[in-house]
PDB file of C-alpha atoms in Angstrom:
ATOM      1  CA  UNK A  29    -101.453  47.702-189.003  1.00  0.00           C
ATOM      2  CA  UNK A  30    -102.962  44.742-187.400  1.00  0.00           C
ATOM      3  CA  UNK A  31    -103.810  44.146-183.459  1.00  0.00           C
ATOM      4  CA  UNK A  32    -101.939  41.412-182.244  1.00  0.00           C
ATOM      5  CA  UNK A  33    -103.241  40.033-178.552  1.00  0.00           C
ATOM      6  CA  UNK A  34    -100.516  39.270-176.159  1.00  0.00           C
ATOM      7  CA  UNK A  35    -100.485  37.170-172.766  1.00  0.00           C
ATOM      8  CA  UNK A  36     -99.079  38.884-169.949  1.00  0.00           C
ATOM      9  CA  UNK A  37     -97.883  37.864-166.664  1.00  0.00           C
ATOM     10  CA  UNK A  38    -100.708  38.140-164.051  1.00  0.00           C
ATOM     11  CA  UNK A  39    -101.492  41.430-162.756  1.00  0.00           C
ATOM     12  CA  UNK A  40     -99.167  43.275-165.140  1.00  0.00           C
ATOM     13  CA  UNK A  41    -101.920  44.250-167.438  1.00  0.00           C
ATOM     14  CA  UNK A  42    -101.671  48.388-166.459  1.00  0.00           C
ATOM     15  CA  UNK A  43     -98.381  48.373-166.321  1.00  0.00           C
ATOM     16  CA  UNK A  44     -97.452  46.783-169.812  1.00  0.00           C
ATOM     17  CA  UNK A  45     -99.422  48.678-171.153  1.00  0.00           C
ATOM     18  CA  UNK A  46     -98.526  52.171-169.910  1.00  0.00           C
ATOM     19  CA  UNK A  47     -94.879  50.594-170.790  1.00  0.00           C
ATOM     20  CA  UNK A  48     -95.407  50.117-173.949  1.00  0.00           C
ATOM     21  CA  UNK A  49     -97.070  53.588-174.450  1.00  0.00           C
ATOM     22  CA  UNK A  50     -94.430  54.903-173.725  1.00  0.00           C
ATOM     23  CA  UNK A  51     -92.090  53.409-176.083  1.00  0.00           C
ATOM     24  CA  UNK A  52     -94.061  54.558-179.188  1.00  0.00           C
ATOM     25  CA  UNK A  53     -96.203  51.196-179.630  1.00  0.00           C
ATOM     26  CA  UNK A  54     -99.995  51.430-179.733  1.00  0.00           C
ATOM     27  CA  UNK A  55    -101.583  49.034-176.508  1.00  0.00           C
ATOM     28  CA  UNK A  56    -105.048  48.689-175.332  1.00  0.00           C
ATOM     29  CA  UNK A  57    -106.027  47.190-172.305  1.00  0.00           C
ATOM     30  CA  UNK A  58    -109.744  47.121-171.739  1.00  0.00           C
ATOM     31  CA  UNK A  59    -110.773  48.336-168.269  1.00  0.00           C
ATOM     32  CA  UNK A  60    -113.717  47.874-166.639  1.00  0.00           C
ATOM     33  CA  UNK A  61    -114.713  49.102-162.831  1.00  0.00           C
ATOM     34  CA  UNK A  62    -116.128  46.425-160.250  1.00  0.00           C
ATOM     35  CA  UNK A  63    -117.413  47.351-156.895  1.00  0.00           C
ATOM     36  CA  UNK A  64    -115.241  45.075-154.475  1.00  0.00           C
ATOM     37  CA  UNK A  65    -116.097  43.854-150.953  1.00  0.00           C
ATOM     38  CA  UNK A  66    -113.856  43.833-147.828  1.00  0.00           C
ATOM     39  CA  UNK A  67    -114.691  43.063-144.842  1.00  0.00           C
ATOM     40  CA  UNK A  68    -114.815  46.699-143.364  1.00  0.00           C
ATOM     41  CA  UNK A  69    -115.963  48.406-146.891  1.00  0.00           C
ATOM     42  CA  UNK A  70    -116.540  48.325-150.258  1.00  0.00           C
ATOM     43  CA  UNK A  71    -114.874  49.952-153.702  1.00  0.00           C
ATOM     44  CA  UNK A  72    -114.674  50.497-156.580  1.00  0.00           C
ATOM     45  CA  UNK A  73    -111.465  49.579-158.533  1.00  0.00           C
ATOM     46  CA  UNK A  74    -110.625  49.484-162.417  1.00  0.00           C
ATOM     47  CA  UNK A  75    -109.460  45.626-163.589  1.00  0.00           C
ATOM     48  CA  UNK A  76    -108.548  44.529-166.756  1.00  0.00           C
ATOM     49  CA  UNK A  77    -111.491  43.364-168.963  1.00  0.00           C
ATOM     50  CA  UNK A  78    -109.776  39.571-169.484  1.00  0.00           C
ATOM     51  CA  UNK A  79    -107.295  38.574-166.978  1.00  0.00           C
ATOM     52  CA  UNK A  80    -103.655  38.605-168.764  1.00  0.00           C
ATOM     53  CA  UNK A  81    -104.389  39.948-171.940  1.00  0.00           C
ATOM     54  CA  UNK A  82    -103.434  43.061-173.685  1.00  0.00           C
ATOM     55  CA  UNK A  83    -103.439  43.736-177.424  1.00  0.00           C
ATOM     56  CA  UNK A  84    -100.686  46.119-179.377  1.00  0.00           C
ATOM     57  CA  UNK A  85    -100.899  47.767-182.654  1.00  0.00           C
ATOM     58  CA  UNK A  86     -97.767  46.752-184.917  1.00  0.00           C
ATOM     59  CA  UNK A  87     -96.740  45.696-188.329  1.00  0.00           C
ATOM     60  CA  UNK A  88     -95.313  42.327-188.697  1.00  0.00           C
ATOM     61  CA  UNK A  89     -91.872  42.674-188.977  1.00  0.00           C
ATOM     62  CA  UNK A  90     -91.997  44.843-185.415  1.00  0.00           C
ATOM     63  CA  UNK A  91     -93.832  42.292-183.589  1.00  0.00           C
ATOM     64  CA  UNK A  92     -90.339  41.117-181.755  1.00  0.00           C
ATOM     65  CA  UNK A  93     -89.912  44.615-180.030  1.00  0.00           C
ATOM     66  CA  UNK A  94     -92.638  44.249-177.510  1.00  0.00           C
ATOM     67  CA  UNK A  95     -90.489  41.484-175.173  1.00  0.00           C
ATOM     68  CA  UNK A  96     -88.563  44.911-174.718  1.00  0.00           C
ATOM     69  CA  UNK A  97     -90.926  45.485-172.053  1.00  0.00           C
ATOM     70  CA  UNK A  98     -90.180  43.219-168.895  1.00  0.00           C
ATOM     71  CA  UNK A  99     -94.290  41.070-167.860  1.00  0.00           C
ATOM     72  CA  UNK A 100     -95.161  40.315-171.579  1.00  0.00           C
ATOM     73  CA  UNK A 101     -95.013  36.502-171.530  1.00  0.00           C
ATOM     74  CA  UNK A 102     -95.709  35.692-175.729  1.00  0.00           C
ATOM     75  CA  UNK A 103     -98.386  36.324-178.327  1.00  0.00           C
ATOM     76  CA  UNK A 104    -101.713  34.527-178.823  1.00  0.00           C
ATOM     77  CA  UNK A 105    -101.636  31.865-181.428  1.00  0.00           C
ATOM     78  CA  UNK A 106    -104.529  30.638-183.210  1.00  0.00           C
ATOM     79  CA  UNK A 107    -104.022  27.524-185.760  1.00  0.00           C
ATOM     80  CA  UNK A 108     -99.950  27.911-185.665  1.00  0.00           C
ATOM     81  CA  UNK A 109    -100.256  32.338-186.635  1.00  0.00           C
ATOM     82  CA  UNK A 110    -100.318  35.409-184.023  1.00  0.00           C
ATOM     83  CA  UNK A 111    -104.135  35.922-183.470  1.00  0.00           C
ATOM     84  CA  UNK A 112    -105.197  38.993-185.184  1.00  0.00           C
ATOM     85  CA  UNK A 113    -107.745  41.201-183.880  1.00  0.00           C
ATOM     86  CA  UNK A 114    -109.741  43.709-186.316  1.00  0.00           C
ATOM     87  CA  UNK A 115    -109.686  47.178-185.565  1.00  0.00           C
ATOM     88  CA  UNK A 116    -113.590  46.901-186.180  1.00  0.00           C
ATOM     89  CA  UNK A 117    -113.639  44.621-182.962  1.00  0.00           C
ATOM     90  CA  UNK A 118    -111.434  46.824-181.042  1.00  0.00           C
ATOM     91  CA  UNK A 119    -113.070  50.231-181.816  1.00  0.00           C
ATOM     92  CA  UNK A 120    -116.499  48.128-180.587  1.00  0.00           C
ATOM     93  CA  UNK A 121    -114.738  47.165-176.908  1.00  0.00           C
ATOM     94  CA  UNK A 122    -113.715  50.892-175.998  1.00  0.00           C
ATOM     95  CA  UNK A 123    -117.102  52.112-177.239  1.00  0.00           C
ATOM     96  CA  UNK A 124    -118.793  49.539-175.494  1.00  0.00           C
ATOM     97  CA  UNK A 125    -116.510  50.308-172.240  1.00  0.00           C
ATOM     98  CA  UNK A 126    -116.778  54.043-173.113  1.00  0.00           C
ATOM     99  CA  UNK A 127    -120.185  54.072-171.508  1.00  0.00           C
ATOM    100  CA  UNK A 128    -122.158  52.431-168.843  1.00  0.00           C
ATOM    101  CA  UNK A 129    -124.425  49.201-170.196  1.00  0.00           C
ATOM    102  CA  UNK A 130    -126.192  46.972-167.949  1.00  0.00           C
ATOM    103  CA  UNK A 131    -125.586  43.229-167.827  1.00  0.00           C
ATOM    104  CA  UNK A 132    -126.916  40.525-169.396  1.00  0.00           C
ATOM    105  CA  UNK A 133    -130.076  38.890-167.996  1.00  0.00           C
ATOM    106  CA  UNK A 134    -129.300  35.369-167.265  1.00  0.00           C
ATOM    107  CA  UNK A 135    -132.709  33.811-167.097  1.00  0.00           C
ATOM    108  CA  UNK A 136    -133.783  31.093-168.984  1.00  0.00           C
ATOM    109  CA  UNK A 137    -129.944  30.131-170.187  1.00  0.00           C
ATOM    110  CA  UNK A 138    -128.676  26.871-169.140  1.00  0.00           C
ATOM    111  CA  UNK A 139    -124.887  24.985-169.763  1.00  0.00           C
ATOM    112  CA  UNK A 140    -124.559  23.930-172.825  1.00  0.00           C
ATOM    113  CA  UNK A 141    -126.347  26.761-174.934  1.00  0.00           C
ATOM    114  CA  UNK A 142    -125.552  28.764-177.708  1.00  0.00           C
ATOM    115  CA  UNK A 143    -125.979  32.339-177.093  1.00  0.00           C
ATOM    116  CA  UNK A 144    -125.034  35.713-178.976  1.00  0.00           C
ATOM    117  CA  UNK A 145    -123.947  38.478-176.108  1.00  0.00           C
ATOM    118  CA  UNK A 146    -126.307  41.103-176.948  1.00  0.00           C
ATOM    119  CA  UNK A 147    -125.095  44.245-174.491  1.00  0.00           C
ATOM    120  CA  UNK A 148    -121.227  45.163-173.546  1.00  0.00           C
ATOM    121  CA  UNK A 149    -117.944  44.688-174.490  1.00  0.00           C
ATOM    122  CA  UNK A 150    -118.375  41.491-176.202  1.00  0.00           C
ATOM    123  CA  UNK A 151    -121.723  42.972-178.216  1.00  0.00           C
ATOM    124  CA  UNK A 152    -122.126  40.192-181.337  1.00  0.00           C
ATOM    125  CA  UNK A 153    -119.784  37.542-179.906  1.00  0.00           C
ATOM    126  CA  UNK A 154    -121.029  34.497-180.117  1.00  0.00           C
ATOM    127  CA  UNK A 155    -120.340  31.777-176.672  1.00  0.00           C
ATOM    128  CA  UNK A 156    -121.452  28.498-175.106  1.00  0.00           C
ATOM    129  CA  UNK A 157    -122.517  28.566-171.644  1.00  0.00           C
ATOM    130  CA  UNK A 158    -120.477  26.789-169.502  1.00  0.00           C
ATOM    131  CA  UNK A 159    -122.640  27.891-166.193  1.00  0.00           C
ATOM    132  CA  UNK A 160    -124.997  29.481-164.490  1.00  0.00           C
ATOM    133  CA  UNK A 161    -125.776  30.727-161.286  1.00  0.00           C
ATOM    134  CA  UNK A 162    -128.097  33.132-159.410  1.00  0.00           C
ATOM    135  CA  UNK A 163    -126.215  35.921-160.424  1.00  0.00           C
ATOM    136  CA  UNK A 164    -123.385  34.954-163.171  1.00  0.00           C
ATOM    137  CA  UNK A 165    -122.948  33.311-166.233  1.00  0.00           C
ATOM    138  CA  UNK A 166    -120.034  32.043-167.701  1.00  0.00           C
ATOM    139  CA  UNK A 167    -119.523  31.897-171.477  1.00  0.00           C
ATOM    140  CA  UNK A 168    -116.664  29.820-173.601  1.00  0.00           C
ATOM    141  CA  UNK A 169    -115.494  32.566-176.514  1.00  0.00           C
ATOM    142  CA  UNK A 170    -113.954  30.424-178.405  1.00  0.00           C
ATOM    143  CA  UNK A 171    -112.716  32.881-181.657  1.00  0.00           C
ATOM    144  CA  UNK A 172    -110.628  34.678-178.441  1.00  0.00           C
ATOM    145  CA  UNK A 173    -109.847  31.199-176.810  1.00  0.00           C
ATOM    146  CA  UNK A 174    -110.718  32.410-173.484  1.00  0.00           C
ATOM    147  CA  UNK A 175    -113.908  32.212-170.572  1.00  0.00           C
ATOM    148  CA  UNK A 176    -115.855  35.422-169.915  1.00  0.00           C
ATOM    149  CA  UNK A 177    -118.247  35.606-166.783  1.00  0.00           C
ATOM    150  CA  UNK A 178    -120.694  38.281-166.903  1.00  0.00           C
ATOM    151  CA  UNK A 179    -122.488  39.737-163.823  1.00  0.00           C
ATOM    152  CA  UNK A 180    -125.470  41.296-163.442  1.00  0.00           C
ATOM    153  CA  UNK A 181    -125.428  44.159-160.903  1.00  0.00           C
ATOM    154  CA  UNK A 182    -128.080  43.841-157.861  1.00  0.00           C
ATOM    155  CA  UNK A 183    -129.649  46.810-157.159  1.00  0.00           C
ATOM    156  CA  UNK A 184    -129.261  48.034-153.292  1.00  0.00           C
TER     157      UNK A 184
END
């Protein structure tokens, strides 16, 4: 069975997806945990890998059953099709989010360059840079039609 990506409605990643478990269909939503800052402390908390995106594991002629689930919004297209995600690609993001990696160095990379993410999640993928800044770097994946920023931790 192929992995089909669907767009969700914001913040409804977690629950789609433990929806969806629970009807029988395979979902994955790729978590990651980011140290956030409030004004009076900090914590951790797990958010979705890419904002409004989950992916399901169905045949083709099931594909319809999802929109059973109230938050799912419609599939991901690419040239006119559902985009199809290989299980190859999404046994590499939980292995890669299985385990702790460090981030990718940003020095040296400026907008407009081709770069293949070496480390994380998106190991192999290949992006443009669309910025960088002390800290960040923000790449154009185009085979996933979407903008990742990656982060490197500061030490304290």
């Amino acid at each position: 069975m192929p992995w089909f990506a669907l767009y969700t409605k914001p913040k409804n990643e977690k629950k789609v997806t433990e929806k969806l478990l629970g009807l029988g269909i395979e979902a994955y939503c790729p978590i990651v945990v980011q140290m956030k800052q409030w004004s009076d402390r900090k914590k951790k908390v797990e958010t979705p890998l890419i904002s409004s995106y989950i992916f399901v594991n169905v045949e083709e002629k099931d594909r319809n059953t999802v929109f059973a689930v109230q938050g799912i919004v419609r599939y991901l297209y690419w040239l006119g099709k559902p985009a199809i995600v290989h299980d190859n690609e999404i046994a590499l993001l939980k292995e890669s989010l299985n385990g702790r990696f460090t981030a990718v160095e940003v020095e040296g990379i400026k907008p407009g360059d081709s770069i293949t993410v070496s480390k994380g999640p998106f190991q192999g993928k290949e992006g443009t840079v669309s910025l960088v800044e002390k800290n960040k770097i923000r790449l154009v994946l185009k085979e996933l039609g979407v903008f990742v920023t990656l982060t490197r931790e500061v030490s304290e």
